Short mmCIF file of N, CA, C and O in Angstrom, two decimals:
data_model
loop_
_atom_site.label_atom_id
_atom_site.label_comp_id
_atom_site.label_asym_id
_atom_site.label_seq_id
_atom_site.Cartn_x
_atom_site.Cartn_y
_atom_site.Cartn_z
N MET A 1 0.89 -1.29 0.05
CA MET A 1 -0.07 0.11 -0.04
C MET A 1 0.84 1.45 0.00
O MET A 1 1.90 1.38 0.87
N ALA A 2 0.49 2.14 -0.95
CA ALA A 2 1.48 3.39 -1.07
C ALA A 2 1.23 4.43 0.45
O ALA A 2 0.07 4.34 0.77
N SER A 3 2.22 5.21 0.80
CA SER A 3 1.99 6.02 1.70
C SER A 3 1.22 7.21 1.07
O SER A 3 0.93 7.66 -0.14
N ALA A 4 0.61 7.96 2.00
CA ALA A 4 0.11 9.29 1.67
C ALA A 4 0.72 10.19 0.91
O ALA A 4 0.40 10.86 -0.12
N THR A 5 2.12 10.56 1.04
CA THR A 5 3.07 11.05 0.34
C THR A 5 3.30 10.80 -1.04
O THR A 5 3.35 11.31 -1.95
N TYR A 6 3.35 9.34 -1.06
CA TYR A 6 3.68 8.75 -2.55
C TYR A 6 2.41 8.93 -3.11
O TYR A 6 2.35 9.40 -4.49
N GLU A 7 1.14 9.07 -2.84
CA GLU A 7 -0.31 9.55 -3.36
C GLU A 7 -0.17 10.88 -3.89
O GLU A 7 -0.61 11.16 -4.82
N LEU A 8 0.37 11.79 -2.79
CA LEU A 8 0.47 13.18 -3.12
C LEU A 8 1.43 13.48 -4.66
O LEU A 8 0.84 14.35 -5.46
N PHE A 9 2.37 12.74 -4.27
CA PHE A 9 3.39 12.97 -5.58
C PHE A 9 2.94 12.44 -7.00
O PHE A 9 3.02 13.03 -7.96
N LEU A 10 2.04 11.33 -6.82
CA LEU A 10 1.50 10.79 -8.01
C LEU A 10 0.32 11.67 -8.59
O LEU A 10 0.10 12.12 -9.71
N ARG A 11 -0.58 12.51 -7.71
CA ARG A 11 -1.51 13.18 -7.97
C ARG A 11 -0.79 14.41 -8.53
O ARG A 11 -0.96 15.04 -9.64
N ALA A 12 0.37 14.97 -8.21
CA ALA A 12 0.91 16.15 -8.66
C ALA A 12 1.73 15.65 -10.17
O ALA A 12 1.34 16.66 -11.12
N MET A 13 1.88 14.38 -10.29
CA MET A 13 2.44 14.18 -11.73
C MET A 13 1.27 14.02 -12.79
O MET A 13 1.51 14.59 -13.59
N ARG A 14 0.28 13.60 -12.20
CA ARG A 14 -0.97 13.40 -13.13
C ARG A 14 -1.75 14.75 -13.53
O ARG A 14 -2.12 14.88 -14.51
N GLU A 15 -1.70 15.71 -12.84
CA GLU A 15 -2.15 17.11 -12.84
C GLU A 15 -1.21 18.04 -13.09
O GLU A 15 -1.40 19.10 -13.24
N LYS A 16 0.08 17.36 -13.30
CA LYS A 16 1.43 18.46 -13.58
C LYS A 16 1.42 19.74 -12.83
O LYS A 16 1.10 21.03 -13.20
N ARG A 17 1.39 19.37 -11.55
CA ARG A 17 1.15 20.66 -10.44
C ARG A 17 2.56 20.77 -9.78
O ARG A 17 3.20 19.63 -9.37
N GLN A 18 3.27 21.58 -9.40
CA GLN A 18 4.28 21.89 -8.33
C GLN A 18 3.98 21.45 -7.19
O GLN A 18 2.93 21.37 -6.43
N ILE A 19 5.05 20.83 -6.35
CA ILE A 19 5.08 20.43 -5.04
C ILE A 19 6.22 21.53 -4.10
O ILE A 19 7.14 21.72 -4.82
N VAL A 20 5.63 21.87 -3.13
CA VAL A 20 6.35 22.58 -2.13
C VAL A 20 6.63 21.71 -0.93
O VAL A 20 5.59 21.30 -0.48
N CYS A 21 7.62 21.42 -0.67
CA CYS A 21 7.76 20.65 0.76
C CYS A 21 8.82 20.81 1.48
O CYS A 21 9.61 21.63 1.33
N VAL A 22 8.93 20.04 2.56
CA VAL A 22 10.49 20.30 3.35
C VAL A 22 11.17 18.72 3.16
O VAL A 22 10.55 17.85 3.55
N TYR A 23 12.38 18.92 2.79
CA TYR A 23 13.03 17.47 2.68
C TYR A 23 14.49 17.89 3.40
O TYR A 23 14.89 18.81 2.95
N GLN A 24 14.79 16.97 4.36
CA GLN A 24 16.12 17.02 4.98
C GLN A 24 16.23 18.38 5.58
O GLN A 24 17.30 19.15 5.61
N GLY A 25 15.24 18.90 6.14
CA GLY A 25 15.20 20.07 6.90
C GLY A 25 15.03 21.67 5.86
O GLY A 25 15.37 22.58 6.39
N HIS A 26 14.99 21.33 4.60
CA HIS A 26 15.20 22.68 3.33
C HIS A 26 13.81 22.50 2.84
O HIS A 26 13.27 21.43 2.40
N ARG A 27 13.59 23.81 2.62
CA ARG A 27 11.80 24.01 1.72
C ARG A 27 12.48 23.72 0.40
O ARG A 27 13.61 24.50 0.04
N ARG A 28 11.63 23.31 -0.40
CA ARG A 28 12.10 22.86 -1.70
C ARG A 28 10.65 23.01 -2.49
O ARG A 28 9.66 22.58 -2.29
N GLU A 29 11.09 23.50 -3.59
CA GLU A 29 9.95 23.67 -4.78
C GLU A 29 10.32 22.78 -5.88
O GLU A 29 11.44 22.62 -6.39
N LEU A 30 9.35 22.00 -6.42
CA LEU A 30 10.03 20.88 -7.20
C LEU A 30 8.77 20.25 -8.16
O LEU A 30 7.54 20.59 -7.82
N CYS A 31 9.18 19.50 -9.18
CA CYS A 31 8.15 18.65 -9.94
C CYS A 31 8.43 17.42 -9.95
O CYS A 31 9.97 17.18 -10.42
N PRO A 32 7.93 16.39 -9.63
CA PRO A 32 8.33 14.86 -9.61
C PRO A 32 8.17 14.47 -11.15
O PRO A 32 7.09 14.75 -11.81
N ILE A 33 9.16 13.65 -11.53
CA ILE A 33 9.40 13.24 -12.87
C ILE A 33 9.17 11.85 -12.83
O ILE A 33 8.34 11.23 -13.64
N LEU A 34 9.92 11.10 -11.91
CA LEU A 34 9.70 9.60 -12.06
C LEU A 34 9.22 9.36 -10.57
O LEU A 34 9.87 10.01 -9.52
N LEU A 35 8.37 8.28 -10.28
CA LEU A 35 8.04 7.67 -8.97
C LEU A 35 7.98 6.07 -9.07
O LEU A 35 7.83 5.60 -9.88
N GLY A 36 8.81 5.77 -7.92
CA GLY A 36 8.92 4.35 -7.71
C GLY A 36 9.56 3.72 -6.52
O GLY A 36 9.38 4.48 -5.49
N ARG A 37 10.38 2.61 -6.41
CA ARG A 37 10.90 1.89 -5.36
C ARG A 37 12.12 1.44 -5.56
O ARG A 37 12.51 0.95 -6.66
N THR A 38 12.95 1.34 -4.57
CA THR A 38 13.86 0.32 -4.33
C THR A 38 13.40 -0.39 -3.19
O THR A 38 13.37 -0.11 -1.91
N GLY A 39 13.62 -1.67 -3.47
CA GLY A 39 12.84 -2.64 -2.33
C GLY A 39 11.37 -2.07 -1.95
O GLY A 39 10.49 -1.75 -3.02
N LEU A 40 11.32 -1.80 -0.82
CA LEU A 40 9.94 -1.48 -0.39
C LEU A 40 10.26 0.40 0.05
O LEU A 40 9.03 0.73 0.11
N GLU A 41 11.43 0.84 -0.48
CA GLU A 41 11.75 2.38 -0.03
C GLU A 41 11.01 3.01 -1.07
O GLU A 41 11.32 2.83 -2.45
N GLU A 42 9.87 3.92 -0.98
CA GLU A 42 9.59 4.93 -2.27
C GLU A 42 10.27 5.92 -2.11
O GLU A 42 10.89 6.45 -1.41
N LYS A 43 10.30 6.29 -3.68
CA LYS A 43 11.40 7.29 -3.92
C LYS A 43 10.80 7.97 -5.10
O LYS A 43 9.81 7.81 -5.93
N SER A 44 11.44 9.30 -5.34
CA SER A 44 10.97 9.85 -6.33
C SER A 44 12.19 10.96 -7.17
O SER A 44 12.96 11.32 -6.49
N LEU A 45 12.27 10.74 -8.42
CA LEU A 45 13.33 11.49 -8.89
C LEU A 45 12.50 13.00 -9.37
O LEU A 45 11.24 12.87 -10.18
N VAL A 46 13.02 13.96 -9.12
CA VAL A 46 12.31 15.31 -9.04
C VAL A 46 13.33 16.18 -9.74
O VAL A 46 14.58 16.27 -9.73
N PHE A 47 12.73 17.44 -10.40
CA PHE A 47 13.49 18.53 -10.84
C PHE A 47 13.16 19.70 -9.85
O PHE A 47 11.99 20.20 -9.93
N GLN A 48 14.15 20.02 -9.07
CA GLN A 48 14.14 20.95 -7.90
C GLN A 48 14.53 22.25 -8.66
O GLN A 48 15.44 22.47 -9.09
N PHE A 49 13.64 23.31 -8.74
CA PHE A 49 13.66 24.58 -9.42
C PHE A 49 13.72 25.55 -8.68
O PHE A 49 14.02 26.89 -8.69
N GLY A 50 13.40 25.42 -7.09
CA GLY A 50 13.45 26.33 -6.30
C GLY A 50 13.50 25.94 -4.83
O GLY A 50 13.61 24.95 -4.51
N GLY A 51 13.77 26.88 -3.67
CA GLY A 51 14.25 26.70 -2.34
C GLY A 51 15.48 26.61 -2.17
O GLY A 51 16.38 27.11 -2.82
N ALA A 52 16.16 25.47 -1.21
CA ALA A 52 17.32 25.07 -0.74
C ALA A 52 17.33 23.87 -1.04
O ALA A 52 16.64 22.99 -0.72
N THR A 53 18.71 23.74 -0.61
CA THR A 53 19.35 22.28 -0.49
C THR A 53 20.30 22.40 1.01
O THR A 53 20.60 23.26 1.13
N SER A 54 20.87 21.35 1.03
CA SER A 54 22.13 21.29 2.19
C SER A 54 23.04 21.96 1.38
O SER A 54 24.13 22.64 2.30
N GLU A 55 23.34 22.42 0.32
CA GLU A 55 24.49 23.16 -0.34
C GLU A 55 24.04 24.53 -0.42
O GLU A 55 25.02 25.33 -1.02
N GLY A 56 22.99 25.10 -0.04
CA GLY A 56 22.45 26.49 -0.21
C GLY A 56 21.23 26.68 -1.12
O GLY A 56 20.66 25.62 -1.57
N PRO A 57 21.01 27.79 -1.46
CA PRO A 57 19.77 28.20 -2.34
C PRO A 57 20.00 27.41 -3.64
O PRO A 57 21.32 27.27 -4.02
N ILE A 58 18.96 26.93 -4.18
CA ILE A 58 19.11 26.09 -5.59
C ILE A 58 19.35 27.17 -6.63
O ILE A 58 18.72 28.24 -6.63
N ARG A 59 20.39 27.05 -7.39
CA ARG A 59 20.55 28.10 -8.55
C ARG A 59 19.81 27.65 -9.95
O ARG A 59 19.79 26.44 -10.27
N PRO A 60 19.16 28.71 -10.51
CA PRO A 60 18.43 28.47 -11.81
C PRO A 60 19.36 27.94 -12.75
O PRO A 60 20.45 28.09 -12.99
N PRO A 61 18.76 26.90 -13.54
CA PRO A 61 17.48 26.71 -13.69
C PRO A 61 16.85 25.80 -12.91
O PRO A 61 15.63 25.28 -12.57
N GLY A 62 17.80 24.77 -11.99
CA GLY A 62 17.38 24.05 -11.03
C GLY A 62 18.49 22.82 -11.17
O GLY A 62 19.50 22.92 -11.84
N ASP A 63 18.05 21.67 -10.47
CA ASP A 63 18.68 20.65 -10.46
C ASP A 63 18.14 19.18 -10.22
O ASP A 63 16.66 19.13 -9.43
N TRP A 64 18.37 18.14 -10.55
CA TRP A 64 17.67 17.12 -10.31
C TRP A 64 18.13 16.37 -8.78
O TRP A 64 19.35 16.44 -8.54
N LYS A 65 16.97 15.84 -8.50
CA LYS A 65 17.29 15.42 -6.82
C LYS A 65 16.28 13.99 -6.66
O LYS A 65 15.31 13.65 -7.72
N CYS A 66 17.03 12.95 -6.00
CA CYS A 66 16.51 12.04 -5.89
C CYS A 66 15.70 12.11 -4.09
O CYS A 66 16.75 12.13 -3.51
N LEU A 67 14.67 11.74 -4.00
CA LEU A 67 14.03 12.01 -2.60
C LEU A 67 13.53 10.60 -2.25
O LEU A 67 13.00 9.78 -2.85
N ARG A 68 14.00 10.53 -1.10
CA ARG A 68 13.38 9.11 -0.04
C ARG A 68 12.00 9.54 0.35
O ARG A 68 11.97 10.58 1.15
N LEU A 69 10.75 9.14 0.10
CA LEU A 69 9.60 9.89 0.48
C LEU A 69 9.18 9.87 2.00
O LEU A 69 8.72 10.43 2.59
N THR A 70 9.96 8.87 2.74
CA THR A 70 9.76 8.68 4.07
C THR A 70 10.39 10.08 4.87
O THR A 70 10.01 10.37 6.02
N GLU A 71 11.26 10.69 4.30
CA GLU A 71 12.03 11.94 4.64
C GLU A 71 11.40 13.28 4.11
O GLU A 71 11.70 14.57 4.58
N VAL A 72 10.20 13.24 3.19
CA VAL A 72 9.51 14.36 2.84
C VAL A 72 8.30 14.93 3.93
O VAL A 72 7.64 14.00 4.31
N ARG A 73 8.33 16.18 4.14
CA ARG A 73 7.35 16.57 5.03
C ARG A 73 6.63 17.65 4.55
O ARG A 73 7.12 18.55 3.49
N ASP A 74 5.49 18.10 5.08
CA ASP A 74 4.51 19.17 4.85
C ASP A 74 4.24 19.45 3.17
O ASP A 74 4.79 20.38 2.78
N VAL A 75 3.85 18.33 2.68
CA VAL A 75 3.65 18.43 1.00
C VAL A 75 2.56 19.51 0.78
O VAL A 75 1.41 19.40 1.42
N ILE A 76 2.41 20.20 -0.12
CA ILE A 76 1.69 21.01 -0.89
C ILE A 76 1.78 21.01 -2.38
O ILE A 76 2.97 21.30 -2.69
N LEU A 77 0.53 20.88 -2.86
CA LEU A 77 0.57 20.94 -4.28
C LEU A 77 0.09 22.52 -4.70
O LEU A 77 -0.97 22.91 -3.97
N ARG A 78 0.50 22.91 -5.73
CA ARG A 78 0.28 24.29 -6.13
C ARG A 78 0.17 24.40 -7.47
O ARG A 78 0.91 23.64 -8.44
N GLU A 79 -0.48 25.18 -8.04
CA GLU A 79 -0.42 25.25 -9.43
C GLU A 79 0.68 26.24 -10.02
O GLU A 79 1.41 26.88 -9.19
N GLY A 80 1.16 26.17 -11.12
CA GLY A 80 2.52 26.99 -11.62
C GLY A 80 2.92 26.20 -12.81
O GLY A 80 2.90 25.19 -13.24
N SER A 81 4.03 26.90 -13.45
CA SER A 81 4.59 25.96 -14.68
C SER A 81 5.43 24.69 -14.27
O SER A 81 5.90 24.45 -13.17
N TRP A 82 5.34 24.01 -15.16
CA TRP A 82 5.91 22.64 -15.02
C TRP A 82 7.41 22.95 -15.31
O TRP A 82 7.56 23.38 -16.44
N HIS A 83 8.16 22.31 -14.44
CA HIS A 83 9.59 22.23 -14.72
C HIS A 83 10.11 20.62 -14.92
O HIS A 83 9.98 20.20 -14.05
N ALA A 84 10.51 20.74 -15.92
CA ALA A 84 11.34 19.15 -16.20
C ALA A 84 12.94 19.35 -16.48
O ALA A 84 13.20 18.18 -16.83
N GLY A 85 13.52 20.46 -16.62
CA GLY A 85 14.90 20.47 -16.63
C GLY A 85 15.13 19.84 -18.10
O GLY A 85 14.32 19.79 -18.90
N ASP A 86 16.31 20.21 -18.45
CA ASP A 86 17.03 19.90 -19.61
C ASP A 86 17.15 18.19 -19.44
O ASP A 86 17.28 17.72 -18.40
N SER A 87 17.04 17.95 -20.86
CA SER A 87 17.48 16.37 -20.75
C SER A 87 18.70 15.95 -20.41
O SER A 87 19.50 16.81 -20.55
N HIS A 88 18.91 15.03 -19.76
CA HIS A 88 20.25 14.50 -19.18
C HIS A 88 20.65 13.20 -19.76
O HIS A 88 19.77 12.48 -20.18
N SER A 89 22.00 12.97 -20.04
CA SER A 89 22.62 12.05 -20.63
C SER A 89 22.80 10.67 -20.01
O SER A 89 22.81 9.41 -20.43
N ALA A 90 22.79 10.80 -18.57
CA ALA A 90 23.06 9.59 -17.93
C ALA A 90 21.69 8.77 -17.33
O ALA A 90 20.47 9.43 -17.36
N ALA A 91 21.73 7.56 -17.13
CA ALA A 91 20.64 6.99 -16.90
C ALA A 91 20.25 7.14 -15.49
O ALA A 91 21.20 7.29 -14.66
N GLN A 92 19.12 7.14 -14.90
CA GLN A 92 18.86 7.41 -13.61
C GLN A 92 19.10 6.27 -12.50
O GLN A 92 18.80 5.09 -13.18
N ILE A 93 19.69 6.61 -11.69
CA ILE A 93 20.04 5.39 -10.67
C ILE A 93 19.13 5.70 -9.02
O ILE A 93 19.47 5.20 -8.32
N CYS A 94 17.95 6.52 -9.07
CA CYS A 94 17.60 6.93 -7.99
C CYS A 94 16.76 5.72 -7.55
O CYS A 94 16.67 5.42 -6.31
N MET A 95 16.36 4.97 -8.31
CA MET A 95 15.23 3.81 -8.02
C MET A 95 15.61 2.74 -8.85
O MET A 95 15.77 2.85 -9.94
N LYS A 96 15.16 1.27 -8.44
CA LYS A 96 15.13 0.45 -9.15
C LYS A 96 14.04 -0.14 -10.13
O LYS A 96 14.40 -0.65 -11.03
N MET A 97 12.81 0.24 -9.58
CA MET A 97 11.66 0.06 -9.99
C MET A 97 10.88 1.22 -10.30
O MET A 97 10.39 1.86 -9.22
N VAL A 98 10.97 1.86 -11.51
CA VAL A 98 10.06 3.19 -11.81
C VAL A 98 8.39 2.59 -12.18
O VAL A 98 8.21 1.51 -12.82
N GLU A 99 7.58 2.95 -11.25
CA GLU A 99 6.37 2.71 -11.38
C GLU A 99 5.35 3.81 -12.18
O GLU A 99 4.41 3.50 -12.72
N TYR A 100 5.96 5.04 -11.90
CA TYR A 100 5.11 6.37 -12.60
C TYR A 100 6.31 7.20 -13.66
O TYR A 100 7.17 7.54 -12.64
N ASP A 101 6.36 7.47 -14.68
CA ASP A 101 6.88 8.38 -15.34
C ASP A 101 6.03 9.47 -16.02
O ASP A 101 5.24 9.45 -16.84
N VAL A 102 6.46 10.58 -15.62
CA VAL A 102 5.49 12.08 -15.97
C VAL A 102 5.35 12.05 -17.58
O VAL A 102 4.40 12.54 -18.18
N ASN A 103 6.45 11.44 -18.18
CA ASN A 103 6.59 11.60 -19.60
C ASN A 103 5.83 10.46 -20.18
O ASN A 103 5.62 10.54 -21.45
#
């Protein structure tokens, strides 16, 4: 059974809505691109376009991040432009089993 956070990320993907949340103590603005699991651990590959990381404020245009959904707090879906970043050449290593792909 999927967690409430997983369901919110899936809804954001289906409706192409942005997410504002707290992850590892930092407020983040992001768009989830992939949703899946490694074993039983729920994960999402996201494009973070605003907020901050442990390294400081996110720089435009943003960056790819892999989130462990058990560490995501205070999820809010909001309207706004969808950000998917530029294509990248490396294969994703965020999760072993992709269950949803926004593309």
